[in-house]
Short mmCIF file of N, CA and C in Angstrom, two decimals:
data_model
loop_
_atom_site.label_atom_id
_atom_site.label_comp_id
_atom_site.label_asym_id
_atom_site.label_seq_id
_atom_site.Cartn_x
_atom_site.Cartn_y
_atom_site.Cartn_z
N MET A 1 0.82 -1.19 0.00
CA MET A 1 0.00 0.00 0.00
C MET A 1 0.86 1.26 0.00
N HIS A 2 1.89 1.27 0.84
CA HIS A 2 2.77 2.42 0.93
C HIS A 2 3.48 2.68 -0.39
N GLY A 3 3.91 1.62 -1.06
CA GLY A 3 4.60 1.75 -2.35
C GLY A 3 3.72 2.38 -3.41
N LYS A 4 2.45 2.00 -3.44
CA LYS A 4 1.52 2.58 -4.42
C LYS A 4 1.33 4.07 -4.19
N ARG A 5 1.28 4.45 -2.93
CA ARG A 5 1.11 5.86 -2.60
C ARG A 5 2.33 6.67 -3.03
N VAL A 6 3.51 6.12 -2.82
CA VAL A 6 4.74 6.81 -3.23
C VAL A 6 4.77 6.98 -4.74
N VAL A 7 4.41 5.93 -5.47
CA VAL A 7 4.38 6.00 -6.92
C VAL A 7 3.35 7.03 -7.39
N ALA A 8 2.19 7.05 -6.75
CA ALA A 8 1.15 8.02 -7.12
C ALA A 8 1.64 9.45 -6.87
N GLU A 9 2.33 9.66 -5.74
CA GLU A 9 2.86 10.99 -5.44
C GLU A 9 3.93 11.39 -6.45
N MET A 10 4.77 10.46 -6.85
CA MET A 10 5.82 10.75 -7.84
C MET A 10 5.19 11.10 -9.18
N ASN A 11 4.15 10.36 -9.57
CA ASN A 11 3.47 10.65 -10.83
C ASN A 11 2.79 12.02 -10.78
N HIS A 12 2.19 12.33 -9.65
CA HIS A 12 1.54 13.64 -9.49
C HIS A 12 2.58 14.75 -9.56
N ARG A 13 3.72 14.56 -8.92
CA ARG A 13 4.81 15.55 -8.94
C ARG A 13 5.28 15.78 -10.37
N LYS A 14 5.48 14.71 -11.11
CA LYS A 14 5.95 14.81 -12.50
C LYS A 14 4.90 15.52 -13.36
N GLU A 15 3.65 15.15 -13.20
CA GLU A 15 2.56 15.76 -13.98
C GLU A 15 2.46 17.26 -13.68
N TYR A 16 2.51 17.61 -12.40
CA TYR A 16 2.46 19.02 -12.00
C TYR A 16 3.64 19.78 -12.59
N TYR A 17 4.83 19.19 -12.51
CA TYR A 17 6.04 19.85 -13.00
C TYR A 17 5.96 20.10 -14.50
N LEU A 18 5.56 19.11 -15.26
CA LEU A 18 5.46 19.26 -16.71
C LEU A 18 4.41 20.31 -17.09
N LYS A 19 3.31 20.30 -16.39
CA LYS A 19 2.26 21.30 -16.64
C LYS A 19 2.79 22.71 -16.35
N SER A 20 3.53 22.86 -15.28
CA SER A 20 4.09 24.16 -14.90
C SER A 20 5.15 24.62 -15.90
N ILE A 21 5.96 23.69 -16.38
CA ILE A 21 6.98 24.04 -17.38
C ILE A 21 6.28 24.50 -18.66
N ARG A 22 5.25 23.78 -19.09
CA ARG A 22 4.51 24.19 -20.30
C ARG A 22 3.91 25.59 -20.12
N ALA A 23 3.40 25.88 -18.95
CA ALA A 23 2.79 27.19 -18.69
C ALA A 23 3.82 28.32 -18.71
N ASN A 24 5.08 28.01 -18.44
CA ASN A 24 6.13 29.02 -18.37
C ASN A 24 7.10 28.97 -19.54
N ARG A 25 6.85 28.09 -20.48
CA ARG A 25 7.78 27.86 -21.59
C ARG A 25 8.10 29.13 -22.36
N ASP A 26 7.11 29.96 -22.66
CA ASP A 26 7.35 31.16 -23.47
C ASP A 26 8.29 32.14 -22.78
N ILE A 27 8.03 32.44 -21.50
CA ILE A 27 8.89 33.40 -20.81
C ILE A 27 10.27 32.80 -20.56
N MET A 28 10.36 31.51 -20.32
CA MET A 28 11.66 30.87 -20.15
C MET A 28 12.50 31.02 -21.42
N TYR A 29 11.88 30.74 -22.55
CA TYR A 29 12.58 30.83 -23.83
C TYR A 29 12.93 32.28 -24.17
N THR A 30 12.00 33.19 -23.96
CA THR A 30 12.25 34.60 -24.26
C THR A 30 13.41 35.14 -23.44
N LEU A 31 13.44 34.81 -22.17
CA LEU A 31 14.54 35.25 -21.31
C LEU A 31 15.87 34.72 -21.82
N ALA A 32 15.94 33.44 -22.11
CA ALA A 32 17.18 32.84 -22.60
C ALA A 32 17.58 33.43 -23.95
N LEU A 33 16.63 33.62 -24.84
CA LEU A 33 16.91 34.17 -26.17
C LEU A 33 17.46 35.59 -26.07
N PHE A 34 16.86 36.42 -25.25
CA PHE A 34 17.30 37.81 -25.15
C PHE A 34 18.70 37.91 -24.55
N ILE A 35 19.09 36.96 -23.73
CA ILE A 35 20.43 36.97 -23.14
C ILE A 35 21.45 36.32 -24.08
N LEU A 36 21.05 35.25 -24.76
CA LEU A 36 22.01 34.47 -25.57
C LEU A 36 22.04 34.82 -27.05
N HIS A 37 20.96 35.39 -27.57
CA HIS A 37 20.89 35.83 -28.98
C HIS A 37 21.02 34.69 -29.98
N CYS A 38 20.65 33.52 -29.57
CA CYS A 38 20.72 32.36 -30.46
C CYS A 38 19.58 31.42 -30.09
N GLU A 39 18.74 31.10 -31.06
CA GLU A 39 17.57 30.28 -30.79
C GLU A 39 17.94 28.89 -30.27
N ASP A 40 18.94 28.26 -30.89
CA ASP A 40 19.36 26.93 -30.45
C ASP A 40 19.91 26.95 -29.03
N ALA A 41 20.75 27.93 -28.74
CA ALA A 41 21.32 28.05 -27.40
C ALA A 41 20.23 28.32 -26.37
N ALA A 42 19.25 29.14 -26.74
CA ALA A 42 18.15 29.44 -25.82
C ALA A 42 17.34 28.17 -25.54
N ALA A 43 17.03 27.41 -26.58
CA ALA A 43 16.26 26.18 -26.39
C ALA A 43 17.03 25.18 -25.52
N GLU A 44 18.32 25.05 -25.75
CA GLU A 44 19.14 24.14 -24.94
C GLU A 44 19.19 24.59 -23.48
N THR A 45 19.29 25.89 -23.27
CA THR A 45 19.34 26.43 -21.91
C THR A 45 18.03 26.18 -21.17
N VAL A 46 16.92 26.35 -21.87
CA VAL A 46 15.61 26.09 -21.26
C VAL A 46 15.48 24.61 -20.91
N GLU A 47 15.89 23.75 -21.81
CA GLU A 47 15.81 22.31 -21.54
C GLU A 47 16.67 21.93 -20.34
N LYS A 48 17.87 22.46 -20.27
CA LYS A 48 18.76 22.16 -19.15
C LYS A 48 18.18 22.69 -17.84
N ALA A 49 17.61 23.89 -17.88
CA ALA A 49 17.00 24.47 -16.68
C ALA A 49 15.83 23.60 -16.20
N ALA A 50 15.04 23.12 -17.13
CA ALA A 50 13.91 22.25 -16.77
C ALA A 50 14.40 20.96 -16.12
N GLN A 51 15.47 20.40 -16.66
CA GLN A 51 16.03 19.17 -16.08
C GLN A 51 16.60 19.43 -14.69
N GLU A 52 17.33 20.52 -14.54
CA GLU A 52 17.89 20.86 -13.22
C GLU A 52 16.79 21.11 -12.20
N GLY A 53 15.77 21.82 -12.61
CA GLY A 53 14.66 22.09 -11.71
C GLY A 53 13.97 20.81 -11.25
N TYR A 54 13.78 19.89 -12.18
CA TYR A 54 13.09 18.65 -11.82
C TYR A 54 13.90 17.82 -10.83
N SER A 55 15.22 17.89 -10.92
CA SER A 55 16.05 17.12 -10.01
C SER A 55 16.19 17.77 -8.64
N SER A 56 15.63 18.96 -8.49
CA SER A 56 15.66 19.67 -7.22
C SER A 56 14.83 18.92 -6.17
N ASP A 57 15.24 19.08 -4.93
CA ASP A 57 14.49 18.45 -3.84
C ASP A 57 13.15 19.14 -3.58
N HIS A 58 13.09 20.41 -3.89
CA HIS A 58 11.87 21.17 -3.60
C HIS A 58 11.37 21.86 -4.87
N ILE A 59 10.17 21.52 -5.26
CA ILE A 59 9.53 22.18 -6.39
C ILE A 59 8.35 22.98 -5.83
N PRO A 60 8.37 24.29 -6.02
CA PRO A 60 7.27 25.11 -5.49
C PRO A 60 5.91 24.65 -6.02
N ARG A 61 4.90 24.71 -5.19
CA ARG A 61 3.58 24.21 -5.53
C ARG A 61 2.64 25.28 -6.09
N ARG A 62 2.98 26.55 -5.92
CA ARG A 62 2.10 27.62 -6.41
C ARG A 62 2.74 28.30 -7.61
N LYS A 63 1.91 28.72 -8.56
CA LYS A 63 2.41 29.39 -9.76
C LYS A 63 3.22 30.63 -9.42
N ALA A 64 2.75 31.39 -8.43
CA ALA A 64 3.43 32.63 -8.06
C ALA A 64 4.86 32.38 -7.58
N THR A 65 5.13 31.22 -7.04
CA THR A 65 6.49 30.91 -6.60
C THR A 65 7.22 30.01 -7.61
N PHE A 66 6.48 29.20 -8.37
CA PHE A 66 7.12 28.32 -9.35
C PHE A 66 7.79 29.13 -10.46
N THR A 67 7.09 30.13 -10.98
CA THR A 67 7.61 30.89 -12.12
C THR A 67 8.96 31.53 -11.83
N PRO A 68 9.12 32.33 -10.78
CA PRO A 68 10.45 32.90 -10.53
C PRO A 68 11.49 31.83 -10.18
N TRP A 69 11.05 30.76 -9.54
CA TRP A 69 11.97 29.68 -9.17
C TRP A 69 12.58 29.04 -10.42
N ILE A 70 11.77 28.70 -11.41
CA ILE A 70 12.30 28.06 -12.61
C ILE A 70 13.07 29.07 -13.46
N LEU A 71 12.64 30.32 -13.43
CA LEU A 71 13.36 31.35 -14.20
C LEU A 71 14.75 31.60 -13.63
N LYS A 72 14.94 31.34 -12.34
CA LYS A 72 16.27 31.46 -11.74
C LYS A 72 17.23 30.48 -12.41
N TYR A 73 16.75 29.27 -12.69
CA TYR A 73 17.57 28.27 -13.39
C TYR A 73 17.89 28.73 -14.81
N VAL A 74 16.90 29.29 -15.49
CA VAL A 74 17.09 29.75 -16.86
C VAL A 74 18.09 30.91 -16.88
N TYR A 75 17.87 31.89 -16.03
CA TYR A 75 18.74 33.06 -15.99
C TYR A 75 20.18 32.66 -15.68
N SER A 76 20.35 31.86 -14.66
CA SER A 76 21.69 31.43 -14.26
C SER A 76 22.39 30.68 -15.40
N GLY A 77 21.67 29.77 -16.02
CA GLY A 77 22.24 29.01 -17.14
C GLY A 77 22.58 29.88 -18.33
N ALA A 78 21.71 30.83 -18.64
CA ALA A 78 21.95 31.72 -19.79
C ALA A 78 23.15 32.63 -19.54
N VAL A 79 23.26 33.16 -18.33
CA VAL A 79 24.39 34.04 -18.02
C VAL A 79 25.70 33.26 -18.06
N LYS A 80 25.71 32.05 -17.51
CA LYS A 80 26.92 31.22 -17.56
C LYS A 80 27.31 30.92 -19.01
N ARG A 81 26.34 30.57 -19.81
CA ARG A 81 26.63 30.25 -21.21
C ARG A 81 27.10 31.50 -21.96
N ARG A 82 26.47 32.61 -21.69
CA ARG A 82 26.87 33.86 -22.35
C ARG A 82 28.32 34.20 -22.04
N LYS A 83 28.71 34.03 -20.77
CA LYS A 83 30.10 34.30 -20.38
C LYS A 83 31.06 33.31 -21.03
N SER A 84 30.68 32.04 -21.05
CA SER A 84 31.57 31.03 -21.63
C SER A 84 31.73 31.20 -23.14
N GLU A 85 30.70 31.73 -23.79
CA GLU A 85 30.76 31.95 -25.23
C GLU A 85 31.17 33.37 -25.58
N LYS A 86 31.45 34.18 -24.54
CA LYS A 86 31.93 35.55 -24.70
C LYS A 86 31.07 36.39 -25.65
N ILE A 87 29.77 36.41 -25.39
CA ILE A 87 28.85 37.22 -26.18
C ILE A 87 28.95 38.65 -25.67
N ALA A 88 29.32 39.56 -26.53
CA ALA A 88 29.49 40.96 -26.14
C ALA A 88 28.17 41.70 -26.23
N THR A 89 27.91 42.56 -25.26
CA THR A 89 26.67 43.33 -25.26
C THR A 89 26.64 44.32 -26.42
N ALA A 90 27.77 44.90 -26.75
CA ALA A 90 27.80 45.93 -27.79
C ALA A 90 27.26 45.44 -29.12
N ASP A 91 27.53 44.19 -29.48
CA ASP A 91 27.00 43.67 -30.73
C ASP A 91 25.96 42.59 -30.48
N ALA A 92 25.25 42.76 -29.37
CA ALA A 92 24.33 41.71 -28.96
C ALA A 92 22.88 41.96 -29.34
N TYR A 93 22.55 43.06 -29.95
CA TYR A 93 21.16 43.30 -30.30
C TYR A 93 20.67 42.24 -31.26
N LEU A 94 19.54 41.70 -30.95
CA LEU A 94 18.90 40.76 -31.88
C LEU A 94 18.31 41.58 -33.01
N PRO A 95 18.47 41.14 -34.22
CA PRO A 95 17.87 41.90 -35.32
C PRO A 95 16.35 41.88 -35.21
N SER A 96 15.74 42.97 -35.57
CA SER A 96 14.28 43.02 -35.57
C SER A 96 13.75 42.12 -36.68
N HIS A 97 12.78 41.34 -36.37
CA HIS A 97 12.06 40.57 -37.37
C HIS A 97 10.64 40.43 -36.91
N GLU A 98 9.82 39.84 -37.73
CA GLU A 98 8.38 39.85 -37.44
C GLU A 98 8.01 39.22 -36.11
N ASN A 99 8.82 38.29 -35.58
CA ASN A 99 8.49 37.64 -34.32
C ASN A 99 9.07 38.36 -33.11
N LEU A 100 9.83 39.41 -33.34
CA LEU A 100 10.47 40.12 -32.25
C LEU A 100 10.12 41.60 -32.33
N SER A 101 9.51 42.10 -31.30
CA SER A 101 9.12 43.51 -31.28
C SER A 101 10.35 44.40 -31.14
N ARG A 102 10.13 45.66 -31.38
CA ARG A 102 11.20 46.64 -31.19
C ARG A 102 11.66 46.63 -29.73
N LEU A 103 10.72 46.44 -28.80
CA LEU A 103 11.05 46.35 -27.38
C LEU A 103 11.96 45.16 -27.13
N GLY A 104 11.63 44.03 -27.70
CA GLY A 104 12.46 42.84 -27.53
C GLY A 104 13.86 43.02 -28.08
N SER A 105 13.94 43.64 -29.23
CA SER A 105 15.24 43.91 -29.82
C SER A 105 16.06 44.84 -28.92
N ALA A 106 15.41 45.85 -28.36
CA ALA A 106 16.10 46.78 -27.46
C ALA A 106 16.54 46.08 -26.19
N LEU A 107 15.67 45.27 -25.61
CA LEU A 107 16.02 44.55 -24.38
C LEU A 107 17.22 43.64 -24.60
N SER A 108 17.28 43.01 -25.74
CA SER A 108 18.34 42.03 -26.00
C SER A 108 19.72 42.66 -26.04
N GLY A 109 19.80 43.98 -26.20
CA GLY A 109 21.08 44.65 -26.26
C GLY A 109 21.58 45.17 -24.93
N LEU A 110 20.82 44.96 -23.87
CA LEU A 110 21.21 45.44 -22.55
C LEU A 110 22.05 44.40 -21.82
N GLU A 111 22.74 44.84 -20.77
CA GLU A 111 23.50 43.92 -19.93
C GLU A 111 22.55 42.83 -19.42
N PRO A 112 23.05 41.61 -19.22
CA PRO A 112 22.16 40.48 -18.88
C PRO A 112 21.19 40.72 -17.72
N GLU A 113 21.65 41.30 -16.62
CA GLU A 113 20.75 41.48 -15.47
C GLU A 113 19.69 42.54 -15.76
N ILE A 114 20.06 43.56 -16.52
CA ILE A 114 19.10 44.61 -16.88
C ILE A 114 18.12 44.07 -17.93
N CYS A 115 18.65 43.33 -18.88
CA CYS A 115 17.81 42.66 -19.89
C CYS A 115 16.81 41.73 -19.21
N ALA A 116 17.30 40.94 -18.26
CA ALA A 116 16.44 39.98 -17.58
C ALA A 116 15.33 40.68 -16.80
N ALA A 117 15.68 41.74 -16.07
CA ALA A 117 14.67 42.46 -15.30
C ALA A 117 13.59 43.02 -16.21
N GLY A 118 14.00 43.64 -17.31
CA GLY A 118 13.03 44.19 -18.25
C GLY A 118 12.20 43.12 -18.93
N THR A 119 12.84 42.03 -19.32
CA THR A 119 12.13 40.94 -19.97
C THR A 119 11.08 40.32 -19.05
N LEU A 120 11.48 40.08 -17.81
CA LEU A 120 10.55 39.46 -16.86
C LEU A 120 9.39 40.39 -16.51
N TYR A 121 9.67 41.68 -16.51
CA TYR A 121 8.61 42.65 -16.21
C TYR A 121 7.68 42.83 -17.40
N TYR A 122 8.24 43.12 -18.58
CA TYR A 122 7.41 43.44 -19.75
C TYR A 122 6.84 42.22 -20.46
N TYR A 123 7.57 41.12 -20.48
CA TYR A 123 7.09 39.93 -21.19
C TYR A 123 6.50 38.88 -20.24
N GLY A 124 7.01 38.84 -19.01
CA GLY A 124 6.54 37.82 -18.07
C GLY A 124 5.53 38.31 -17.07
N ASN A 125 5.31 39.64 -17.02
CA ASN A 125 4.37 40.23 -16.06
C ASN A 125 4.68 39.83 -14.62
N LEU A 126 5.96 39.73 -14.29
CA LEU A 126 6.36 39.38 -12.94
C LEU A 126 6.41 40.62 -12.06
N SER A 127 6.16 40.42 -10.79
CA SER A 127 6.26 41.50 -9.82
C SER A 127 7.74 41.75 -9.51
N LEU A 128 8.01 42.84 -8.86
CA LEU A 128 9.39 43.17 -8.49
C LEU A 128 9.97 42.08 -7.59
N LEU A 129 9.19 41.59 -6.65
CA LEU A 129 9.66 40.53 -5.76
C LEU A 129 9.96 39.25 -6.56
N GLN A 130 9.11 38.90 -7.50
CA GLN A 130 9.35 37.71 -8.32
C GLN A 130 10.61 37.88 -9.18
N ILE A 131 10.83 39.09 -9.69
CA ILE A 131 12.05 39.36 -10.47
C ILE A 131 13.27 39.19 -9.58
N ALA A 132 13.20 39.70 -8.36
CA ALA A 132 14.33 39.55 -7.42
C ALA A 132 14.63 38.08 -7.16
N VAL A 133 13.59 37.28 -6.99
CA VAL A 133 13.78 35.84 -6.76
C VAL A 133 14.40 35.19 -8.00
N ALA A 134 13.88 35.51 -9.17
CA ALA A 134 14.39 34.92 -10.41
C ALA A 134 15.85 35.27 -10.66
N LEU A 135 16.24 36.50 -10.32
CA LEU A 135 17.62 36.94 -10.54
C LEU A 135 18.51 36.63 -9.35
N ASP A 136 17.90 36.15 -8.27
CA ASP A 136 18.62 35.81 -7.05
C ASP A 136 19.38 37.02 -6.49
N VAL A 137 18.68 38.15 -6.43
CA VAL A 137 19.24 39.39 -5.91
C VAL A 137 18.25 40.00 -4.93
N PRO A 138 18.71 40.94 -4.09
CA PRO A 138 17.77 41.65 -3.21
C PRO A 138 16.75 42.44 -4.03
N LYS A 139 15.62 42.72 -3.43
CA LYS A 139 14.56 43.46 -4.11
C LYS A 139 15.06 44.83 -4.58
N ALA A 140 15.90 45.48 -3.79
CA ALA A 140 16.43 46.80 -4.17
C ALA A 140 17.28 46.70 -5.44
N ALA A 141 18.05 45.63 -5.57
CA ALA A 141 18.87 45.46 -6.78
C ALA A 141 17.98 45.21 -7.99
N ALA A 142 16.94 44.40 -7.81
CA ALA A 142 16.00 44.15 -8.91
C ALA A 142 15.33 45.46 -9.32
N ALA A 143 14.98 46.30 -8.35
CA ALA A 143 14.36 47.60 -8.66
C ALA A 143 15.34 48.48 -9.45
N ALA A 144 16.60 48.45 -9.07
CA ALA A 144 17.61 49.25 -9.78
C ALA A 144 17.79 48.74 -11.21
N TYR A 145 17.79 47.42 -11.39
CA TYR A 145 17.91 46.86 -12.74
C TYR A 145 16.71 47.25 -13.59
N LEU A 146 15.54 47.19 -13.00
CA LEU A 146 14.33 47.54 -13.74
C LEU A 146 14.31 49.03 -14.08
N ASP A 147 14.72 49.88 -13.16
CA ASP A 147 14.81 51.31 -13.44
C ASP A 147 15.79 51.57 -14.57
N SER A 148 16.92 50.90 -14.54
CA SER A 148 17.92 51.06 -15.59
C SER A 148 17.36 50.58 -16.93
N ALA A 149 16.64 49.47 -16.91
CA ALA A 149 16.03 48.96 -18.15
C ALA A 149 15.06 49.98 -18.72
N ARG A 150 14.22 50.55 -17.87
CA ARG A 150 13.25 51.54 -18.32
C ARG A 150 13.94 52.76 -18.94
N ALA A 151 14.98 53.24 -18.27
CA ALA A 151 15.69 54.43 -18.77
C ALA A 151 16.37 54.13 -20.10
N GLN A 152 17.05 52.98 -20.19
CA GLN A 152 17.75 52.64 -21.43
C GLN A 152 16.77 52.35 -22.56
N LEU A 153 15.65 51.72 -22.23
CA LEU A 153 14.64 51.44 -23.26
C LEU A 153 14.02 52.75 -23.77
N ALA A 154 13.76 53.67 -22.86
CA ALA A 154 13.19 54.95 -23.28
C ALA A 154 14.13 55.67 -24.24
N ALA A 155 15.41 55.64 -23.93
CA ALA A 155 16.39 56.28 -24.81
C ALA A 155 16.47 55.57 -26.17
N PHE A 156 16.47 54.24 -26.15
CA PHE A 156 16.58 53.46 -27.38
C PHE A 156 15.33 53.62 -28.24
N LEU A 157 14.17 53.56 -27.62
CA LEU A 157 12.93 53.57 -28.38
C LEU A 157 12.54 54.95 -28.90
N THR A 158 13.17 56.00 -28.39
CA THR A 158 12.87 57.34 -28.89
C THR A 158 13.87 57.78 -29.96
N MET A 159 14.81 56.92 -30.29
CA MET A 159 15.78 57.25 -31.35
C MET A 159 15.12 57.21 -32.70
#
């Protein structure tokens, strides 16, 4: 009896996790893409983040906490990959195309933490506290990144 319950709980955990990943797939991919500037690298980073998250001992049970939690894995993986591949911010703007708004193109050219704060706010509709959790920084730092993103975006978009 105990074994069946454990198996049922494991199946429920897996089902919940996959459903939550599907619900967050777009913002996970957008965040990775804006930092890495390569669709294949972004997809690989999202897949790796999903695998790392699943192997974690604790998976948040509420959407409000799951989203920033999984985005922390994506952000961390994207920043590590960006550093290892030496992607420079100066030539990092993603070209505008029909699937990428002018805002997205502008965000992609910012420093990773500023790009991430803006992306999570404008594309992910995350709160300041959720952004801080996703970036693994204090709330004040997340606010500073978001303020910087707003100022830089305003300058870029009015050119």
